[in-house]
Short mmCIF file of N, CA and C in Angstrom, two decimals:
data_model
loop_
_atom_site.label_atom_id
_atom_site.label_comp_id
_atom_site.label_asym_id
_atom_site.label_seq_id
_atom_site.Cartn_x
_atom_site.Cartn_y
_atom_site.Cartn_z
N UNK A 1 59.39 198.82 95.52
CA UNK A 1 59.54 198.70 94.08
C UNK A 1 60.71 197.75 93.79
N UNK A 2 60.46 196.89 92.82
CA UNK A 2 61.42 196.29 92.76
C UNK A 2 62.56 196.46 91.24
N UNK A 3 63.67 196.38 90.64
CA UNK A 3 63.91 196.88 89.67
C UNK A 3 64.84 195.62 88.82
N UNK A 4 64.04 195.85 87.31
CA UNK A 4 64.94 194.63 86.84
C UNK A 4 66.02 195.39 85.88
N UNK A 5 67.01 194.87 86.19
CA UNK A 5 68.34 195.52 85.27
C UNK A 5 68.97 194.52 83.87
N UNK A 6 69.18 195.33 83.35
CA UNK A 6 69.52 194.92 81.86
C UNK A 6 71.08 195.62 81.47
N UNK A 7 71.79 194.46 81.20
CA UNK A 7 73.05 194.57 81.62
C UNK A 7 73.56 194.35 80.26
N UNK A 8 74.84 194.86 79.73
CA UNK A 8 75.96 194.84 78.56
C UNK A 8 77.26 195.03 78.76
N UNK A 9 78.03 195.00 78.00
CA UNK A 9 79.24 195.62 78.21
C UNK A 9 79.51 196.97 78.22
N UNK A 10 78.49 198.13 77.41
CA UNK A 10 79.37 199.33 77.22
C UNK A 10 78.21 199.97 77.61
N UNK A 11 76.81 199.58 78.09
CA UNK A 11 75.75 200.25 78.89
C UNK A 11 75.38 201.19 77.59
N UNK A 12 75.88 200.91 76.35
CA UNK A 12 75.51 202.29 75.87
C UNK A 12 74.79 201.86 74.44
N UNK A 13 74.13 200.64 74.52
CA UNK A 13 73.45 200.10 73.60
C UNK A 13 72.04 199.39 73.53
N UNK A 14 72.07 197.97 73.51
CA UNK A 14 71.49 197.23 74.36
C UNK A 14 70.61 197.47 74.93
N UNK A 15 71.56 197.43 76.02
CA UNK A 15 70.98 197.62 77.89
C UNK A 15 69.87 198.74 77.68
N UNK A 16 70.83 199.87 77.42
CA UNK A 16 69.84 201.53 77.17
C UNK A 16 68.52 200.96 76.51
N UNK A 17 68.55 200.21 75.16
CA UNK A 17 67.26 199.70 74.65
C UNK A 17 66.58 199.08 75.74
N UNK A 18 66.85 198.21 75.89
CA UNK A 18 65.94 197.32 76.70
C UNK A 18 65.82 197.97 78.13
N UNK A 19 65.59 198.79 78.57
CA UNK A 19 65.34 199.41 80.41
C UNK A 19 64.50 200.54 79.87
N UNK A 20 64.93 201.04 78.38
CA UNK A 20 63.63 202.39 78.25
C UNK A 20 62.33 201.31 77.37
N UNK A 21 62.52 200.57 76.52
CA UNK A 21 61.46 199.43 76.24
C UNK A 21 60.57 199.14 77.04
N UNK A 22 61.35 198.43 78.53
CA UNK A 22 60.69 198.30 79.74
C UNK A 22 60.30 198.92 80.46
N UNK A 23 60.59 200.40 80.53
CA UNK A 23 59.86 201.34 81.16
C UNK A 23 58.70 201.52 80.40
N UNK A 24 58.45 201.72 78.84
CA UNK A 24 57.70 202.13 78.05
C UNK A 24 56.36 201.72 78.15
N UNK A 25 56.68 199.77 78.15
CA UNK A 25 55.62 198.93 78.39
C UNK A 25 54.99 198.34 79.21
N UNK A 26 55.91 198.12 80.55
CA UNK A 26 55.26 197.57 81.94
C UNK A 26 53.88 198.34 82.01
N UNK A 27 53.29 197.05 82.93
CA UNK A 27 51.70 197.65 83.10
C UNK A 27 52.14 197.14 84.61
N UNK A 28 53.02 197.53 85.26
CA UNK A 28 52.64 197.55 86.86
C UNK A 28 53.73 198.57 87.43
N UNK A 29 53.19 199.55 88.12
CA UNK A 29 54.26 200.44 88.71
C UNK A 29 55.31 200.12 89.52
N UNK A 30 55.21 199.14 90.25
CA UNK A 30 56.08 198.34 91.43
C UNK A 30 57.34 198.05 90.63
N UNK A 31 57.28 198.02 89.44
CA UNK A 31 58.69 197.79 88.87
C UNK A 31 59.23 198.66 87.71
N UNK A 32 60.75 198.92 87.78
CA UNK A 32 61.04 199.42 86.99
C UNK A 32 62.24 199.11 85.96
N UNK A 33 62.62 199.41 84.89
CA UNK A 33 64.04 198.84 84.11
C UNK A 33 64.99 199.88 84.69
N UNK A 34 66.61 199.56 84.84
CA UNK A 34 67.44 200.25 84.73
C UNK A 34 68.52 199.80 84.20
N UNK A 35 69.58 200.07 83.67
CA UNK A 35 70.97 199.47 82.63
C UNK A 35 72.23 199.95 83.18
N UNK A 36 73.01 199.28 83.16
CA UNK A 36 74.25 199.23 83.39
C UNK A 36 75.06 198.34 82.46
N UNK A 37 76.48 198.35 82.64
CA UNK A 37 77.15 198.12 81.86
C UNK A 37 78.59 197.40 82.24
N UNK A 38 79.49 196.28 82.36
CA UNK A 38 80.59 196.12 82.93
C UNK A 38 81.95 196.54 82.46
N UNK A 39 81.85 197.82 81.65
CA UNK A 39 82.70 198.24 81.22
C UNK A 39 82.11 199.41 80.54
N UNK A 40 81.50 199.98 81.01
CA UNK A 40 81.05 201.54 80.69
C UNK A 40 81.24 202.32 79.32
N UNK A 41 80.80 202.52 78.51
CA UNK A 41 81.36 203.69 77.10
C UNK A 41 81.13 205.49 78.11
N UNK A 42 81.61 206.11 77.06
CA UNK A 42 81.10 207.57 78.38
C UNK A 42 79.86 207.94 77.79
N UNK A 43 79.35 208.01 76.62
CA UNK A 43 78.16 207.80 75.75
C UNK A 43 77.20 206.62 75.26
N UNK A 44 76.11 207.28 75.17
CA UNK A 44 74.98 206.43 74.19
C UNK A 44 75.53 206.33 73.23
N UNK A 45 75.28 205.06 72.34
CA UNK A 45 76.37 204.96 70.44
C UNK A 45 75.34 206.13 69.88
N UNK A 46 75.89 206.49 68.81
CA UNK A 46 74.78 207.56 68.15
C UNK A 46 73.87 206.82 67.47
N UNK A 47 74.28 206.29 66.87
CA UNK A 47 73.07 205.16 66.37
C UNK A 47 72.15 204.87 67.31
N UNK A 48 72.31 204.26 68.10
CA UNK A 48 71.20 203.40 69.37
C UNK A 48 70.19 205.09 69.65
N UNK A 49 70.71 206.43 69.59
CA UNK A 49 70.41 207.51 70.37
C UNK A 49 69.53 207.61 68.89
N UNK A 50 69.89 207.73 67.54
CA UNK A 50 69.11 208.28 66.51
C UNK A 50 67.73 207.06 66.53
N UNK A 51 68.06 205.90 66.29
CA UNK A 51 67.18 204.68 66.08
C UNK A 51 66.00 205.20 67.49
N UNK A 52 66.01 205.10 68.51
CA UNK A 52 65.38 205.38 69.76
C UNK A 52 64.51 206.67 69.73
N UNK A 53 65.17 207.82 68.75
CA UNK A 53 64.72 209.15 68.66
C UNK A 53 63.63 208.60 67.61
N UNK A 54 63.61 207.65 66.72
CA UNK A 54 62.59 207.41 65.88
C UNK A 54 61.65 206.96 66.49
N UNK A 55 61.29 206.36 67.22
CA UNK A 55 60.25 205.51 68.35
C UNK A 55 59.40 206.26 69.27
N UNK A 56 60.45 207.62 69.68
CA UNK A 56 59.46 208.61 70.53
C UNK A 56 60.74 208.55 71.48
N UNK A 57 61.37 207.81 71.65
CA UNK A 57 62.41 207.85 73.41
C UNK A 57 63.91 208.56 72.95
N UNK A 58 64.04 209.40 74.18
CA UNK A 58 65.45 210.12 73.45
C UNK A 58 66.22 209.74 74.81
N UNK A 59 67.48 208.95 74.31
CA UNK A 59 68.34 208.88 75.14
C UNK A 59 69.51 209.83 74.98
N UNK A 60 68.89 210.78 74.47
CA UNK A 60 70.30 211.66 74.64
C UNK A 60 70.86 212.38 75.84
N UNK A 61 70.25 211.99 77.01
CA UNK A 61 71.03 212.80 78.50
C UNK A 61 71.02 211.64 79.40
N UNK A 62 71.28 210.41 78.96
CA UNK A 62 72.28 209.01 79.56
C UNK A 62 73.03 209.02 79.04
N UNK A 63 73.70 208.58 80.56
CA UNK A 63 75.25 208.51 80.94
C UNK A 63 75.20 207.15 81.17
N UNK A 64 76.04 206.62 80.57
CA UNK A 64 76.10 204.72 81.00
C UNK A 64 76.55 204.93 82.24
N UNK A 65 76.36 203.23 83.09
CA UNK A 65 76.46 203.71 84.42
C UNK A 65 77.79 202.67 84.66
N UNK A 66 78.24 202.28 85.62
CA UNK A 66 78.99 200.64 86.01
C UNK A 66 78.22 199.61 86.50
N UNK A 67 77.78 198.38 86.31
CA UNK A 67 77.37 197.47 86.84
C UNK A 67 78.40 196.78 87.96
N UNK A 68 78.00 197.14 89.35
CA UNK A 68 78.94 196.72 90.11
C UNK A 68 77.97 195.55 90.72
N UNK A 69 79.06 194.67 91.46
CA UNK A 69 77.97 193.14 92.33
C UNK A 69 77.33 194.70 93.59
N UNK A 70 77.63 195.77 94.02
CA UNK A 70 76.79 196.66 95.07
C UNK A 70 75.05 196.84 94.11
N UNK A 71 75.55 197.42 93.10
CA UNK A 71 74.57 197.92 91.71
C UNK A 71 73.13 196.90 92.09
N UNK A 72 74.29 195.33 91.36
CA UNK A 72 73.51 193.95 91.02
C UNK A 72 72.28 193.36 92.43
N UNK A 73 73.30 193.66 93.78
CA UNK A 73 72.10 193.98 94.77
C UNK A 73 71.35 194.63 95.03
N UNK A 74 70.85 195.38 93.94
CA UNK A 74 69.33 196.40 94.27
C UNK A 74 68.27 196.05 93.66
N UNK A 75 68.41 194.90 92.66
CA UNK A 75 67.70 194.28 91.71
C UNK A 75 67.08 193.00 92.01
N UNK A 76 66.51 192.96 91.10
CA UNK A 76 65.84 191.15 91.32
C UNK A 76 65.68 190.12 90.55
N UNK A 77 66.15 191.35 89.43
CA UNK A 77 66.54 189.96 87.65
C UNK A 77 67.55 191.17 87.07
N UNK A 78 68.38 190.12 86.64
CA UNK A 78 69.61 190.67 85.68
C UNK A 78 69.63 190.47 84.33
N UNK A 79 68.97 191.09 83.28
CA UNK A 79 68.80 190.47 81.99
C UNK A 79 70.03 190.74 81.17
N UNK A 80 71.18 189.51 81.41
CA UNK A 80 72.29 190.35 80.24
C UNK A 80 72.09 190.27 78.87
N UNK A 81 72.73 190.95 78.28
CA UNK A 81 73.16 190.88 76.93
C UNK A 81 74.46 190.94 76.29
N UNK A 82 75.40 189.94 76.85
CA UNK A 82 76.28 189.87 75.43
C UNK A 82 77.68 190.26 77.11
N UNK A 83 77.22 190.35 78.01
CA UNK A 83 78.33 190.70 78.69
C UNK A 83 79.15 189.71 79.62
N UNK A 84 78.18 188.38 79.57
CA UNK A 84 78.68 187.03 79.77
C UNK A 84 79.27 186.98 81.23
N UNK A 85 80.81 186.03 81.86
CA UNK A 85 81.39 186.21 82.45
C UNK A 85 81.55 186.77 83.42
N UNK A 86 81.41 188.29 82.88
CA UNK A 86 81.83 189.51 83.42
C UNK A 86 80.76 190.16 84.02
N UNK A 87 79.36 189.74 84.22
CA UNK A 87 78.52 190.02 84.77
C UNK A 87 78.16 189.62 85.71
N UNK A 88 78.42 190.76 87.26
CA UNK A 88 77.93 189.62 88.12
C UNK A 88 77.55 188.61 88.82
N UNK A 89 77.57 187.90 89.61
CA UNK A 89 76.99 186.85 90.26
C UNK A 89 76.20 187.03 91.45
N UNK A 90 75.26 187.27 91.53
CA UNK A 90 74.51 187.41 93.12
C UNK A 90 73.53 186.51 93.57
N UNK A 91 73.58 185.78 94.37
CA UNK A 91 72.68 185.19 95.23
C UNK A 91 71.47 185.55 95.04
N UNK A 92 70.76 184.63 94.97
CA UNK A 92 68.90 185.36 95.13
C UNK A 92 68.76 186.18 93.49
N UNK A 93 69.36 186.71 92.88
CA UNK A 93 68.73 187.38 91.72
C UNK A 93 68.90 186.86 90.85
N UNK A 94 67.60 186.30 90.12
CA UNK A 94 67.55 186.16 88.74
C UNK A 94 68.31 186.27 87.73
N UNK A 95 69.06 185.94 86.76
CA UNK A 95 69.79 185.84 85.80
C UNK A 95 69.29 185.52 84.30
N UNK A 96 68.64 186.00 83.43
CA UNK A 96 67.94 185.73 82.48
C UNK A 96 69.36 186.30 81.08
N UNK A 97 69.81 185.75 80.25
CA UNK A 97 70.89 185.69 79.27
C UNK A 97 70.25 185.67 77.75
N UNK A 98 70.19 187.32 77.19
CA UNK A 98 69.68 187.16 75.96
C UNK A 98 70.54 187.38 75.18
N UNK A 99 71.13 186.42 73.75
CA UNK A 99 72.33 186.73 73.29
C UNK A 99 71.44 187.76 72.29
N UNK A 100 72.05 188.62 71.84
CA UNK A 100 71.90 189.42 71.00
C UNK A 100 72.81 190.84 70.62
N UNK A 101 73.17 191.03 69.35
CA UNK A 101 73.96 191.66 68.58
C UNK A 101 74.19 193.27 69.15
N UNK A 102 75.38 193.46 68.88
CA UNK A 102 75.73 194.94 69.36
C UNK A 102 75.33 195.75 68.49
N UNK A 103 74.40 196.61 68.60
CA UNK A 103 74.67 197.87 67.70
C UNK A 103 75.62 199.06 67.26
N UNK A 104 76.60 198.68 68.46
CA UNK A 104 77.59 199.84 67.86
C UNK A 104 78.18 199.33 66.54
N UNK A 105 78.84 200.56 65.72
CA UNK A 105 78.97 201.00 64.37
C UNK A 105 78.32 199.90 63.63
N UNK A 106 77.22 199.84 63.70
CA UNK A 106 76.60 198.84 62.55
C UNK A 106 75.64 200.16 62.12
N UNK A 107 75.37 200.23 60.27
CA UNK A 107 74.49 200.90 59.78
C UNK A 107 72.95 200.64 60.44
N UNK A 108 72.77 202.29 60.43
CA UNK A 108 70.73 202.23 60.94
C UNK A 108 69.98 200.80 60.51
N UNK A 109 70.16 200.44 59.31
CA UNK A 109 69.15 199.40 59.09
C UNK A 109 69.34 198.28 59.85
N UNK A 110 70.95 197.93 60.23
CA UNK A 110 70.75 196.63 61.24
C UNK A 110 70.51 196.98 62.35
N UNK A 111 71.11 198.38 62.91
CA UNK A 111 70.30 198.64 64.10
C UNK A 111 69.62 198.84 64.75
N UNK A 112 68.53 198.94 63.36
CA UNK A 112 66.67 198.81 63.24
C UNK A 112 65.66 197.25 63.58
N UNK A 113 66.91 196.89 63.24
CA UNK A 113 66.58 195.74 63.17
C UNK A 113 66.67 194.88 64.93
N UNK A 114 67.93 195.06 65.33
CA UNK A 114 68.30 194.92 66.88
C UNK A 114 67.33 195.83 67.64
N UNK A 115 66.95 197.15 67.58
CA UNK A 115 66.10 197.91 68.19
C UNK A 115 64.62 196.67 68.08
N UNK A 116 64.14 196.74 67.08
CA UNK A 116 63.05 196.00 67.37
C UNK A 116 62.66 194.16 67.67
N UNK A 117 63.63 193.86 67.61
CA UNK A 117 63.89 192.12 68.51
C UNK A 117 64.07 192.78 69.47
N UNK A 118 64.84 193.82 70.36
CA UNK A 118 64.74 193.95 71.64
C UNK A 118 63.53 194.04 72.11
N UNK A 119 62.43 195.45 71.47
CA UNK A 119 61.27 195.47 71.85
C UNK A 119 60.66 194.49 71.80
N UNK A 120 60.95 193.38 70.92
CA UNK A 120 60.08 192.69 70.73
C UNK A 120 60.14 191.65 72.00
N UNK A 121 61.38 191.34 72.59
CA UNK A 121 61.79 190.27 73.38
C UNK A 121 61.24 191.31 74.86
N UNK A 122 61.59 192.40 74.84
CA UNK A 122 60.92 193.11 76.11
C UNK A 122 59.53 192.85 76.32
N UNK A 123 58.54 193.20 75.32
CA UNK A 123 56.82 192.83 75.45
C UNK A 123 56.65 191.72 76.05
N UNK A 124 57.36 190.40 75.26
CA UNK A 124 57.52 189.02 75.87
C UNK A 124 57.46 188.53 76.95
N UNK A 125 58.99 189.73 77.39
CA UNK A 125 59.42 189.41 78.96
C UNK A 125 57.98 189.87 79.84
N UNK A 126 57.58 190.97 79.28
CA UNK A 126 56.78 191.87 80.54
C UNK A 126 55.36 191.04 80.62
N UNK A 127 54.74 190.39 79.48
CA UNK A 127 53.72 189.40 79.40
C UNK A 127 54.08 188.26 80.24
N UNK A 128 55.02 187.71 80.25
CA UNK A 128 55.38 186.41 80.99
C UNK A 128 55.66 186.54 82.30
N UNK A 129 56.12 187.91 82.93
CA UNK A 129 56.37 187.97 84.34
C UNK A 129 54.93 188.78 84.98
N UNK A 130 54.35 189.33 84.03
CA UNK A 130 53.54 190.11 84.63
C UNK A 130 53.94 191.53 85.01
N UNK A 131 55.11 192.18 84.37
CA UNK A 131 55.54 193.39 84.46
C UNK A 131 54.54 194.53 84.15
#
């Protein structure tokens, strides 16, 4: 199996969107999403957790994780978001860079709004690679 990771700064936004998106929609089992973060929050934002609870997906028992370069070698594409720099570098894996907006403390409606450009950019991804 191979696993593509979706990377942020605080693992507790974003990332969380986009790895349960990608679990949601892949049409091939061989792969899966997972998220990390290069600077960890100890929580999901509540927002990202309420917005997500509307969709059907409850992230309420993730724990952001650390994105370490050990992490970044278990993967085979790194999709960041917004964590730049500070993300990794590994040989051989993919690096795909989607800028897009933080949801923490922004009101539900913009974070309605970020929730669904993610999904929307996830379908994309999973059509174009064959996920």
């Amino acid at each position: 199996m191979s696993d593509i990771m979706f990377a942020c700064v605080h693992n507790a936004g974003r990332s969380q969107m986009a790895a349960a998106f990608f679990n949601k929609h892949r049409t091939q089992d061989t792969v899966k999403g997972v998220s990390a973060g290069t600077n960890p929050a100890s929580k999901v934002h509540p927002v990202v957790r309420e917005i997500m609870l509307e969709v059907g997906i409850d992230l309420s028992s993730i724990t952001p994780i650390k994105l370490t370069p050990e992490l970044a070698k278990t993967v085979t594409t790194i999709v960041t978001m917004g964590c730049g720099e500070t993300c990794p570098y590994v040989p051989g894996v993919k690096i795909v860079d989607w800028s897009l907006t933080d949801p923490k403390n922004k009101p539900v409606d913009e974070a309605r709004v970020i929730r669904d450009e993610i999904e929307n950019r996830i379908k994309v991804f999973i059509a174009e690679n064959n996920y």
